[in-house]
Tab-separated table of C-alpha atoms and ligand atoms in Angstrom:
chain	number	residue	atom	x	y	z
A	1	UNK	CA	0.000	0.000	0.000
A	2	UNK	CA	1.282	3.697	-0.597
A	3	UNK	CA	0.907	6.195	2.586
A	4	UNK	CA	2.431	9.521	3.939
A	5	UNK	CA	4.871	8.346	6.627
A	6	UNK	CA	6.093	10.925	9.034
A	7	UNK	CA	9.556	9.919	10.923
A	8	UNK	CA	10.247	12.991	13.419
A	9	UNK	CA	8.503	16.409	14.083
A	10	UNK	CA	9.108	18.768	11.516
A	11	UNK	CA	8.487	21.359	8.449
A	12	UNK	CA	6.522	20.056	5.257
A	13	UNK	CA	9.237	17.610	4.385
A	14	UNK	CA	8.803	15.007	6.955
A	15	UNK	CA	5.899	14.426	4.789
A	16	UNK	CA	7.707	11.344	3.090
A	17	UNK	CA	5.098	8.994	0.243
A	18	UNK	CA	6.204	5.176	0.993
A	19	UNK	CA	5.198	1.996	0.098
A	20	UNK	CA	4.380	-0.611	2.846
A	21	UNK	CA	2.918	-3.757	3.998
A	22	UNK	CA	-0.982	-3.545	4.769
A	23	UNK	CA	-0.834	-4.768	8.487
A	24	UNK	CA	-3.335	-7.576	9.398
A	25	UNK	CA	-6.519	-6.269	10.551
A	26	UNK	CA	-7.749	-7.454	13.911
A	27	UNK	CA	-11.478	-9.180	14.561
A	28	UNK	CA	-13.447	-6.225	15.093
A	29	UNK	CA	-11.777	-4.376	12.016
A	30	UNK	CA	-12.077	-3.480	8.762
A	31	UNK	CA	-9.702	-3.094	5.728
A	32	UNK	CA	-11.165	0.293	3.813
A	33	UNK	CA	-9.609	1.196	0.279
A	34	UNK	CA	-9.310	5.058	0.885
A	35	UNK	CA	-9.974	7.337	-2.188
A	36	UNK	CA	-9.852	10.414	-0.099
A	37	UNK	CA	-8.565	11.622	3.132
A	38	UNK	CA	-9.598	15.168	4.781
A	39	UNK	CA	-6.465	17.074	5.772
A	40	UNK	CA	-7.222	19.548	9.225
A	41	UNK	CA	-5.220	21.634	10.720
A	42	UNK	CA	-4.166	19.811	13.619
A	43	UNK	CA	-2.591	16.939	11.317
A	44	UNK	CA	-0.364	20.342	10.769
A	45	UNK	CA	0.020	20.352	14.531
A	46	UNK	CA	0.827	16.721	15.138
A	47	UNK	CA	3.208	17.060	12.207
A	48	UNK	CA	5.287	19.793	12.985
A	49	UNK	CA	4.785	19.134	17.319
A	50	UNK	CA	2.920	22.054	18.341
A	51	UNK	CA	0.356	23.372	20.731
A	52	UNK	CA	1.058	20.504	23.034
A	53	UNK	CA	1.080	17.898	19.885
A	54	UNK	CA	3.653	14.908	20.083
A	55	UNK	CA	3.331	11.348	17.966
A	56	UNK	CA	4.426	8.189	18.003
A	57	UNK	CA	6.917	7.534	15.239
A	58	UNK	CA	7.005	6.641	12.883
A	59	UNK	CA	3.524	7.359	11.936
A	60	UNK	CA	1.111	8.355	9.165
A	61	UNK	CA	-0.987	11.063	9.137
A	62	UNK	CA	-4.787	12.134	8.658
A	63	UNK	CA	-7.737	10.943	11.338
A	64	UNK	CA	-10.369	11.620	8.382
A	65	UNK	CA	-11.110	9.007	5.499
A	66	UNK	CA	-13.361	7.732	2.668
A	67	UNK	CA	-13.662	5.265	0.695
A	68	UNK	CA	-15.180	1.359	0.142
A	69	UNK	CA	-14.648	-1.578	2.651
A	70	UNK	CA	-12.548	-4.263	1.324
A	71	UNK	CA	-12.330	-6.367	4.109
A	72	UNK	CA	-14.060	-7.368	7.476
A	73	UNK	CA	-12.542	-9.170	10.364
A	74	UNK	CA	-14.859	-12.011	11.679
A	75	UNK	CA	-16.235	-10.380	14.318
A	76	UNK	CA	-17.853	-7.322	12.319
A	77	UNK	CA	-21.570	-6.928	12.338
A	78	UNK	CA	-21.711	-3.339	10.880
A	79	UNK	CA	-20.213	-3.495	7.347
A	80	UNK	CA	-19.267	-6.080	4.294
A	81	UNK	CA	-17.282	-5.427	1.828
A	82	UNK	CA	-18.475	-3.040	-0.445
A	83	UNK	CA	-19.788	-1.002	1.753
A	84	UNK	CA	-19.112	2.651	1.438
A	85	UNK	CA	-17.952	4.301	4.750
A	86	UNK	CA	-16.633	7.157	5.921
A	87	UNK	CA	-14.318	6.990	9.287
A	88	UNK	CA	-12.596	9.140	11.795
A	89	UNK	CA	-10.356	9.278	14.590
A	90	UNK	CA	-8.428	5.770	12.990
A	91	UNK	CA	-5.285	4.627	14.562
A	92	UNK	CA	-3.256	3.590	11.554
A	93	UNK	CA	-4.270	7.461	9.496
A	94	UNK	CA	-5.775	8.206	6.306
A	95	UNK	CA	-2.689	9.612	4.058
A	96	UNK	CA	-3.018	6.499	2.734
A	97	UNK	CA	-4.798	4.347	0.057
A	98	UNK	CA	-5.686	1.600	2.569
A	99	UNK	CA	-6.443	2.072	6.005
A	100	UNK	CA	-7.447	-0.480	9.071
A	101	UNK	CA	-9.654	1.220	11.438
A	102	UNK	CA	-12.302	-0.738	14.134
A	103	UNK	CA	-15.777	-0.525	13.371
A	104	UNK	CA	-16.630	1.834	15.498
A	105	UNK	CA	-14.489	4.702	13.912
A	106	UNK	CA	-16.663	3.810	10.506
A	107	UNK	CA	-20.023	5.035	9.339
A	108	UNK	CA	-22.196	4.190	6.748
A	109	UNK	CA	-21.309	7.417	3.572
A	110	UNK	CA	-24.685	8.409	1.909
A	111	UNK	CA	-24.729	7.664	-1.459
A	112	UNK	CA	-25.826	11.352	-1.830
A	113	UNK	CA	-22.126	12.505	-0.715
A	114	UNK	CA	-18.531	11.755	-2.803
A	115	UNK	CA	-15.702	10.176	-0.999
A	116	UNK	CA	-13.802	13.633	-0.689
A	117	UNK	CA	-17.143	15.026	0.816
A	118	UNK	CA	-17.287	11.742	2.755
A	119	UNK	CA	-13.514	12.387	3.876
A	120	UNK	CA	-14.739	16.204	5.737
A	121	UNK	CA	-17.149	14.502	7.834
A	122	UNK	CA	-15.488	13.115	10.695
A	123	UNK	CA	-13.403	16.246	12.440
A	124	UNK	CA	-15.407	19.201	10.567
A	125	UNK	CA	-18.932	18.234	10.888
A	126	UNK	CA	-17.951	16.499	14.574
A	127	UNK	CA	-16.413	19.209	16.164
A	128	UNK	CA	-19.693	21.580	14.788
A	129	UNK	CA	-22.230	19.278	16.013
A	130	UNK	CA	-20.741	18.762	19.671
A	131	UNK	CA	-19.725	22.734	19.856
A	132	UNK	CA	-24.050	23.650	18.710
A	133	UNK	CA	-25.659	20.509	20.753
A	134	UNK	CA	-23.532	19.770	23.819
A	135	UNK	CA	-21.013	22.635	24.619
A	136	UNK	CA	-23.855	25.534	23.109
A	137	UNK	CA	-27.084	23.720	24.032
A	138	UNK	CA	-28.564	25.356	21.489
A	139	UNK	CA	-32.036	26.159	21.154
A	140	UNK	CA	-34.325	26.518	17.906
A	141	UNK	CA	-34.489	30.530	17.698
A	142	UNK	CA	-31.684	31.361	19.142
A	143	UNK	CA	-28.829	33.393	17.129
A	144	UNK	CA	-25.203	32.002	16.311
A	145	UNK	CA	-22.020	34.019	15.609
A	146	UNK	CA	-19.728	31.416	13.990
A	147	UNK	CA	-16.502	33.688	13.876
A	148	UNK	CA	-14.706	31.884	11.237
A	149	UNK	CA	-17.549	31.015	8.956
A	150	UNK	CA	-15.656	29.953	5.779
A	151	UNK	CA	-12.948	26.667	6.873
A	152	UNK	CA	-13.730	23.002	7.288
A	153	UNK	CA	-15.651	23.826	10.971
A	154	UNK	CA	-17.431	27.126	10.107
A	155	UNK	CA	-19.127	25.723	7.044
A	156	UNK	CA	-20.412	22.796	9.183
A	157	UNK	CA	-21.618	24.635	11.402
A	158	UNK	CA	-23.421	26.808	9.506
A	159	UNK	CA	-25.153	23.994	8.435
A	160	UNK	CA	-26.116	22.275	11.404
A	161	UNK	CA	-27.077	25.565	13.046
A	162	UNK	CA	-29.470	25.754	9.876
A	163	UNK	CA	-30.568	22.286	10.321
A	164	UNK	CA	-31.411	23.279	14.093
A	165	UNK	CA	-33.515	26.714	13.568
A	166	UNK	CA	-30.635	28.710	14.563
A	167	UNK	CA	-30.360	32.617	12.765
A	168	UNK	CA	-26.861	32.138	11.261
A	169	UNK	CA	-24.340	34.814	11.513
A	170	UNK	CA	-21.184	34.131	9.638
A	171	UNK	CA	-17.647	35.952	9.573
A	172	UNK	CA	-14.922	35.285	6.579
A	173	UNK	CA	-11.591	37.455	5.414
A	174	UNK	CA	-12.616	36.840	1.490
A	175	UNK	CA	-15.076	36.726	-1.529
A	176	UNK	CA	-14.573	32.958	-2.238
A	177	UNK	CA	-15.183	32.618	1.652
A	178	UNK	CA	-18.002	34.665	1.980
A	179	UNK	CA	-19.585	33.688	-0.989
A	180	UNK	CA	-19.204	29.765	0.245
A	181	UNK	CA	-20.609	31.047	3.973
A	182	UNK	CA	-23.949	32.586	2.036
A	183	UNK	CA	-24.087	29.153	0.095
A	184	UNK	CA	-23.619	26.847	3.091
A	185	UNK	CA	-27.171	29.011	3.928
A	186	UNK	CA	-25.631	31.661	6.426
A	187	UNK	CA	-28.251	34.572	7.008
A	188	UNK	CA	-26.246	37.285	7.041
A	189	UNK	CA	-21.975	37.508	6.882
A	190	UNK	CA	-19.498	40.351	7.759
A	191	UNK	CA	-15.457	40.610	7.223
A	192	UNK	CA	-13.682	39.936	10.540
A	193	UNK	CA	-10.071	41.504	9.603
A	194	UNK	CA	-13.047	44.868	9.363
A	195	UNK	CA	-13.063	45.921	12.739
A	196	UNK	CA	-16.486	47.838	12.243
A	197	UNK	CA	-17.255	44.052	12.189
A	198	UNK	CA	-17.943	43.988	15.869
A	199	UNK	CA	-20.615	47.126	15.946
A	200	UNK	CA	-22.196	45.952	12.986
A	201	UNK	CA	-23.162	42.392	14.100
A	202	UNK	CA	-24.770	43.685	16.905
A	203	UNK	CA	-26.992	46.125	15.235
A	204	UNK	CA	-27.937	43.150	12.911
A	205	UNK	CA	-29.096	41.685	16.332
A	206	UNK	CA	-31.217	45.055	16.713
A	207	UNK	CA	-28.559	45.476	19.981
A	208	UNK	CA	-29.793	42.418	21.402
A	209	UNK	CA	-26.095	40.631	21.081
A	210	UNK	CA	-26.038	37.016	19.690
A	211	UNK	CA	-26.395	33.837	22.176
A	212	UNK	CA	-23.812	31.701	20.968
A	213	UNK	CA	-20.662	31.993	19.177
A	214	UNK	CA	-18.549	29.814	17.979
A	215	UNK	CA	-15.052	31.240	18.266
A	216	UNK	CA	-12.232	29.223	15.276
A	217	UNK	CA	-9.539	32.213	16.814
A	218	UNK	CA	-9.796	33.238	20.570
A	219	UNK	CA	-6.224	34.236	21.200
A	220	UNK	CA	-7.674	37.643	18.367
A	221	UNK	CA	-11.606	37.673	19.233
A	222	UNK	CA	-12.418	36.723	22.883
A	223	UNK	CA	-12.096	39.993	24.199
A	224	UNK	CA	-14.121	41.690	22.073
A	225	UNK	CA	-16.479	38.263	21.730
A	226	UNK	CA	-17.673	38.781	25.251
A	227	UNK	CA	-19.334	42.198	25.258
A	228	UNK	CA	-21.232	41.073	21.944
A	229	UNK	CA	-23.260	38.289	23.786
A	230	UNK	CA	-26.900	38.538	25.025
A	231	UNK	CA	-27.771	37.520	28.398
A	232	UNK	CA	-26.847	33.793	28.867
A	233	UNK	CA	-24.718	33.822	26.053
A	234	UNK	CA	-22.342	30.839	25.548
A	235	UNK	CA	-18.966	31.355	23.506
A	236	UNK	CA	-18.033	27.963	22.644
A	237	UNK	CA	-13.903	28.518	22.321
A	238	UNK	CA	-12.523	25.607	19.122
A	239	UNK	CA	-9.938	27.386	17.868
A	240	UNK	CA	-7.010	29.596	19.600
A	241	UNK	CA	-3.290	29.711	18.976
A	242	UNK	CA	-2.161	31.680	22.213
A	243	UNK	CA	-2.960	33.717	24.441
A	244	UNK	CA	-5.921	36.422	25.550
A	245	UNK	CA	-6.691	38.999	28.470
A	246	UNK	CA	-10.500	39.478	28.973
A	247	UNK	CA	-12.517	41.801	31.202
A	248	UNK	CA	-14.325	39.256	33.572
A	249	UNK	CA	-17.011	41.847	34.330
A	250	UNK	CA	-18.255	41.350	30.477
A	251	UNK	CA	-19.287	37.924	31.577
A	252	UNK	CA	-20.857	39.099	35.080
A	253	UNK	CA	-22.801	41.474	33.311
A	254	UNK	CA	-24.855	38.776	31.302
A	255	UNK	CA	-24.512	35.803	33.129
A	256	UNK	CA	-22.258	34.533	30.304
A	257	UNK	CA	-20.397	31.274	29.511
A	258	UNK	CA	-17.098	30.572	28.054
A	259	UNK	CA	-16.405	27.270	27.086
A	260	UNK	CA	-13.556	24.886	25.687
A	261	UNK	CA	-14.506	21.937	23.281
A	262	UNK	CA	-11.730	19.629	22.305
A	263	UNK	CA	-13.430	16.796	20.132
A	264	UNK	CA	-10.671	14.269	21.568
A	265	UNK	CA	-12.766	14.450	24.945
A	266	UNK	CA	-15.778	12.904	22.715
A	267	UNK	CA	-16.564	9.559	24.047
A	268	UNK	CA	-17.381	6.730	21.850
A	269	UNK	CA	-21.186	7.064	22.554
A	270	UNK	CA	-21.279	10.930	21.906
A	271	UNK	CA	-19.307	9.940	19.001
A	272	UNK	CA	-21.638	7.559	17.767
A	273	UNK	CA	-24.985	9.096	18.681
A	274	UNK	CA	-23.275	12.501	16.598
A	275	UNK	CA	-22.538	10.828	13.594
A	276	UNK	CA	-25.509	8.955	13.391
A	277	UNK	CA	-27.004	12.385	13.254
A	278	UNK	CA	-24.877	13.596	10.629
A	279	UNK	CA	-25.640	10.695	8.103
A	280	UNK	CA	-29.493	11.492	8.696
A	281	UNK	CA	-28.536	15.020	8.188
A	282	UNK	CA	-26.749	14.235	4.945
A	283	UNK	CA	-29.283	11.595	3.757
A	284	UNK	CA	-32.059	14.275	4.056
A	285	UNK	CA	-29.799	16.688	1.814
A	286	UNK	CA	-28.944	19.511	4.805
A	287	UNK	CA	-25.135	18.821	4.962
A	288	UNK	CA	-23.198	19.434	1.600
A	289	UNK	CA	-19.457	19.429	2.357
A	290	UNK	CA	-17.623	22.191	0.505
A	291	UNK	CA	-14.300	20.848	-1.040
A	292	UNK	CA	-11.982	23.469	-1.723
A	293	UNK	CA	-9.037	22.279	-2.966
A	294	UNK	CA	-8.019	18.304	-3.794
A	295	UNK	CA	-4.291	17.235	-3.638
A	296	UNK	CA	-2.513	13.953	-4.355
A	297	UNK	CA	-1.168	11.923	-1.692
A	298	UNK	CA	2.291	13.193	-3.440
A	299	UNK	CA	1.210	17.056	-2.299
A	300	UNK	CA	0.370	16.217	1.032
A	301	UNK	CA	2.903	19.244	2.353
A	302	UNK	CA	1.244	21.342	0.196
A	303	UNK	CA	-2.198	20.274	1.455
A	304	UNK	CA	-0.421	21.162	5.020
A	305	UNK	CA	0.906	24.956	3.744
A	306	UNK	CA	-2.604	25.357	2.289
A	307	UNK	CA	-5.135	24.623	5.234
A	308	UNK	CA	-3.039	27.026	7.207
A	309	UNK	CA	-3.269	29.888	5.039
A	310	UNK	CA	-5.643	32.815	5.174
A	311	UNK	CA	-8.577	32.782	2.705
A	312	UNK	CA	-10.459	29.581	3.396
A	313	UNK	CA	-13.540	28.815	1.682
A	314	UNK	CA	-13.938	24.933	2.556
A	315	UNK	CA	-12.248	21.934	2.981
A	316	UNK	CA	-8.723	20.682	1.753
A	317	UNK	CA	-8.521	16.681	0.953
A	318	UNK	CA	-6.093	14.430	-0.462
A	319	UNK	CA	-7.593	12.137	-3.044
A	320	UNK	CA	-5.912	8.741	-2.294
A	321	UNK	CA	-6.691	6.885	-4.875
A	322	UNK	CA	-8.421	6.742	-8.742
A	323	UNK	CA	-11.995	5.820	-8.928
B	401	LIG	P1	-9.739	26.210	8.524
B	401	LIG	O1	-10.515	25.431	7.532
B	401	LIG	O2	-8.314	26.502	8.286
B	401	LIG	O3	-10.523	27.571	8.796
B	401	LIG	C1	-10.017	28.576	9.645
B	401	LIG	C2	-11.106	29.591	9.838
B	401	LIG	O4	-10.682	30.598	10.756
B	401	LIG	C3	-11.448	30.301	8.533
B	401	LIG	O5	-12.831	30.528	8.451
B	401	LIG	C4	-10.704	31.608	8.695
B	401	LIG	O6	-11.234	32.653	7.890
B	401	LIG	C5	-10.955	31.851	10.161
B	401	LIG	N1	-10.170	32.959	10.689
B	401	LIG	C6	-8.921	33.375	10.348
B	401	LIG	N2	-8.606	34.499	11.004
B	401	LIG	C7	-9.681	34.820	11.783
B	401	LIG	C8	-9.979	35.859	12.680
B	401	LIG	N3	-9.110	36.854	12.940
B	401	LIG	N4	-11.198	35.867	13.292
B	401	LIG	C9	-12.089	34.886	13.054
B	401	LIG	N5	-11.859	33.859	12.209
B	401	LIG	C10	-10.667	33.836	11.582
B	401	LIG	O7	-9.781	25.465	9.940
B	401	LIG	P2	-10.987	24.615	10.588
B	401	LIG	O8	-10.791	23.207	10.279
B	401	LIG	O9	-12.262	25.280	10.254
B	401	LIG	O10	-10.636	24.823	12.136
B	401	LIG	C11	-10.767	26.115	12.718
B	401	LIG	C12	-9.948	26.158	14.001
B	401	LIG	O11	-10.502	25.238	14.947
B	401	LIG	C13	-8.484	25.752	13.822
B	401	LIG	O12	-7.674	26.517	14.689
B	401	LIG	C14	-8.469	24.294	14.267
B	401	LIG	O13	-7.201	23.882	14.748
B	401	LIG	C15	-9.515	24.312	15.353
B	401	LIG	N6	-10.202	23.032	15.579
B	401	LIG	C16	-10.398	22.666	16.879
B	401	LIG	C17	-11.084	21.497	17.151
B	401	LIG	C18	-11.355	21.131	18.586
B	401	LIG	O14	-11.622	19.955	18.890
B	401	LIG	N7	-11.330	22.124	19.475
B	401	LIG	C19	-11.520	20.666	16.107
B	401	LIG	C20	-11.318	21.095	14.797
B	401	LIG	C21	-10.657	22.296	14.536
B	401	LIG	P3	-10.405	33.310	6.658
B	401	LIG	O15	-9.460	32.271	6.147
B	401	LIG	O16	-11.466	33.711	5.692
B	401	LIG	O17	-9.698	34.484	7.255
């Protein structure tokens, strides 16, 4: 089999395409022929050590895959070969055209959705659903702020807010990105490098503030996040890349929330009962991943320079294989 192997922390090179012997899957696994693999920033992390990131080399990257089930070891009740899955979280990684993962890192991939759709599912559309349902507790009427409207997480969640009655407020830095926030069905969506960003989203909310956002870049926005909430406002905090001072009394003075989601801490249950979700979503057309940009396994660094650059407007993948 061919796969991205990554021998020791490091810049884009580490990134090294080998060939290798398919391991031998274990009774509760399957063997899944990937033809594509989402690429998220913290594979970027993981890669080059950061923000508290180590591995276990060597190793190969990518937790998000898609493809068709070749193989199933004898004790697997959920899939047959032939099957087409999408999985997440894997242990053996998805810069690869084969992976092994256990069957419960694999879901069924509506026939509705392609395998690089298929391959955005798992971190995107997870880390949306838990930040809206379990972190937010969203409820049908409320309004969202998803500051950071336009990469892998944003569009997701603009379209599970959508799916769950939310009024969807989206921020982006570009046309392509604001353009693909309006598609993913955003209501309304401002520039957040515009500082007159702040003012206007709150006389969008006739004053009123929002009641959840979902914040892709803390260490820049909490500060000024805080003072834009309604009472009981949540900030749900997925993305930050350092550090942030605050003024506590901006929380006090609406019995706000601020709080961390890292999907790691997702059991296997909330895992399951989430993606279960998403499929159901996806079979009844309200999720449409937004592919931005496709690479060969061969450009994985590039893939890596790319979903770290300004100017996102969906997801990057690596397309493992030919169909
Ligand atoms: P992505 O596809 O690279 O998108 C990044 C998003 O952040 C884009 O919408 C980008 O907009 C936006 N952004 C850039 N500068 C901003 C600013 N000053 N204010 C607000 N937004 C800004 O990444 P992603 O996959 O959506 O992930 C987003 C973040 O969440 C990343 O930091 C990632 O590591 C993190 N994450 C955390 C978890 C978790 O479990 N906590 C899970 C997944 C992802 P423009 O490019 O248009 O400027």
């Amino acid at each position: 089999m061919k796969a991205i192997q990554v021998s020791q922390h490091g810049d884009i090179d580490v990134l090294q395409l080998v060939e290798k012997e398919l391991p031998t899957p274990g009774p509760e696994e399957l063997v899944i022929n990937l033809y594509a693999a989402g690429v998220n920033p913290v594979d970027t992390y993981i890669r080059a050590g950061v923000n508290n990131y180590t591995a276990n080399f060597p190793y190969t990257p990518g937790k998000d895959g898609a493809g068709i089930v070749a193989a199933v070891g004898e004790a697997v009740s959920w899939f047959k070969p032939g099957d087409r899955v999408f999985c997440t979280n894997t242990g053996m990684g998805c810069y690869a055209d084969t992976t092994i993962c256990s069957q419960d890192h694999a879901y069924p991939l509506p026939d509705n959705l392609s395998f690089a759709q298929g391959a955005c599912l798992g971190i995107p559309y997870g880390t949306a659903w838990l930040a809206i349902h379990q972190r937010a507790g969203a409820i049908t009427g409320e309004t969202i702020l998803i500051h950071g409207a336009s990469g892998g997480v944003g569009l997701a969640a603009i379209e599970l807010g959508n799916a769950h009655g939310l009024t969807v407020i989206g921020t982006a830095s570009t046309e392509p990105g604001t353009q693909a926030a309006y598609q993913q069905g955003a209501d309304q969506v401002f520039n957040h490098y515009d500082q007159s960003h702040w003012q206007a989203i709150k006389e969008y909310t006739d004053n009123q503030g929002v009641d959840i956002i979902l914040e892709m870049l803390a260490n820049v926005n909490l500060g000024q996040d805080l003072p834009l909430l309604s009472k009981k406002g949540r900030v749900i905090i997925i993305g930050s890349r350092g550090e942030v001072s605050i003024n506590p009394r901006d929380l006090m003075a609406r019995n706000a929330d601020i709080r961390g989601l890292a999907l790691a801490n997702a059991s296997l249950d909330e895992r399951q009962a989430m993606y279960n979700n998403i499929v159901e979503l996806a079979k009844d057309g309200k999720i449409n991943p937004v592919v931005h940009h496709s690479f060969s396994l061969e450009q994985a660094g590039q893939a890596h320079q790319q979903v770290l650059e300004k100017g996102a407007a969906g997801n990057i993948v690596l397309i493992t294989r030919p169909e």
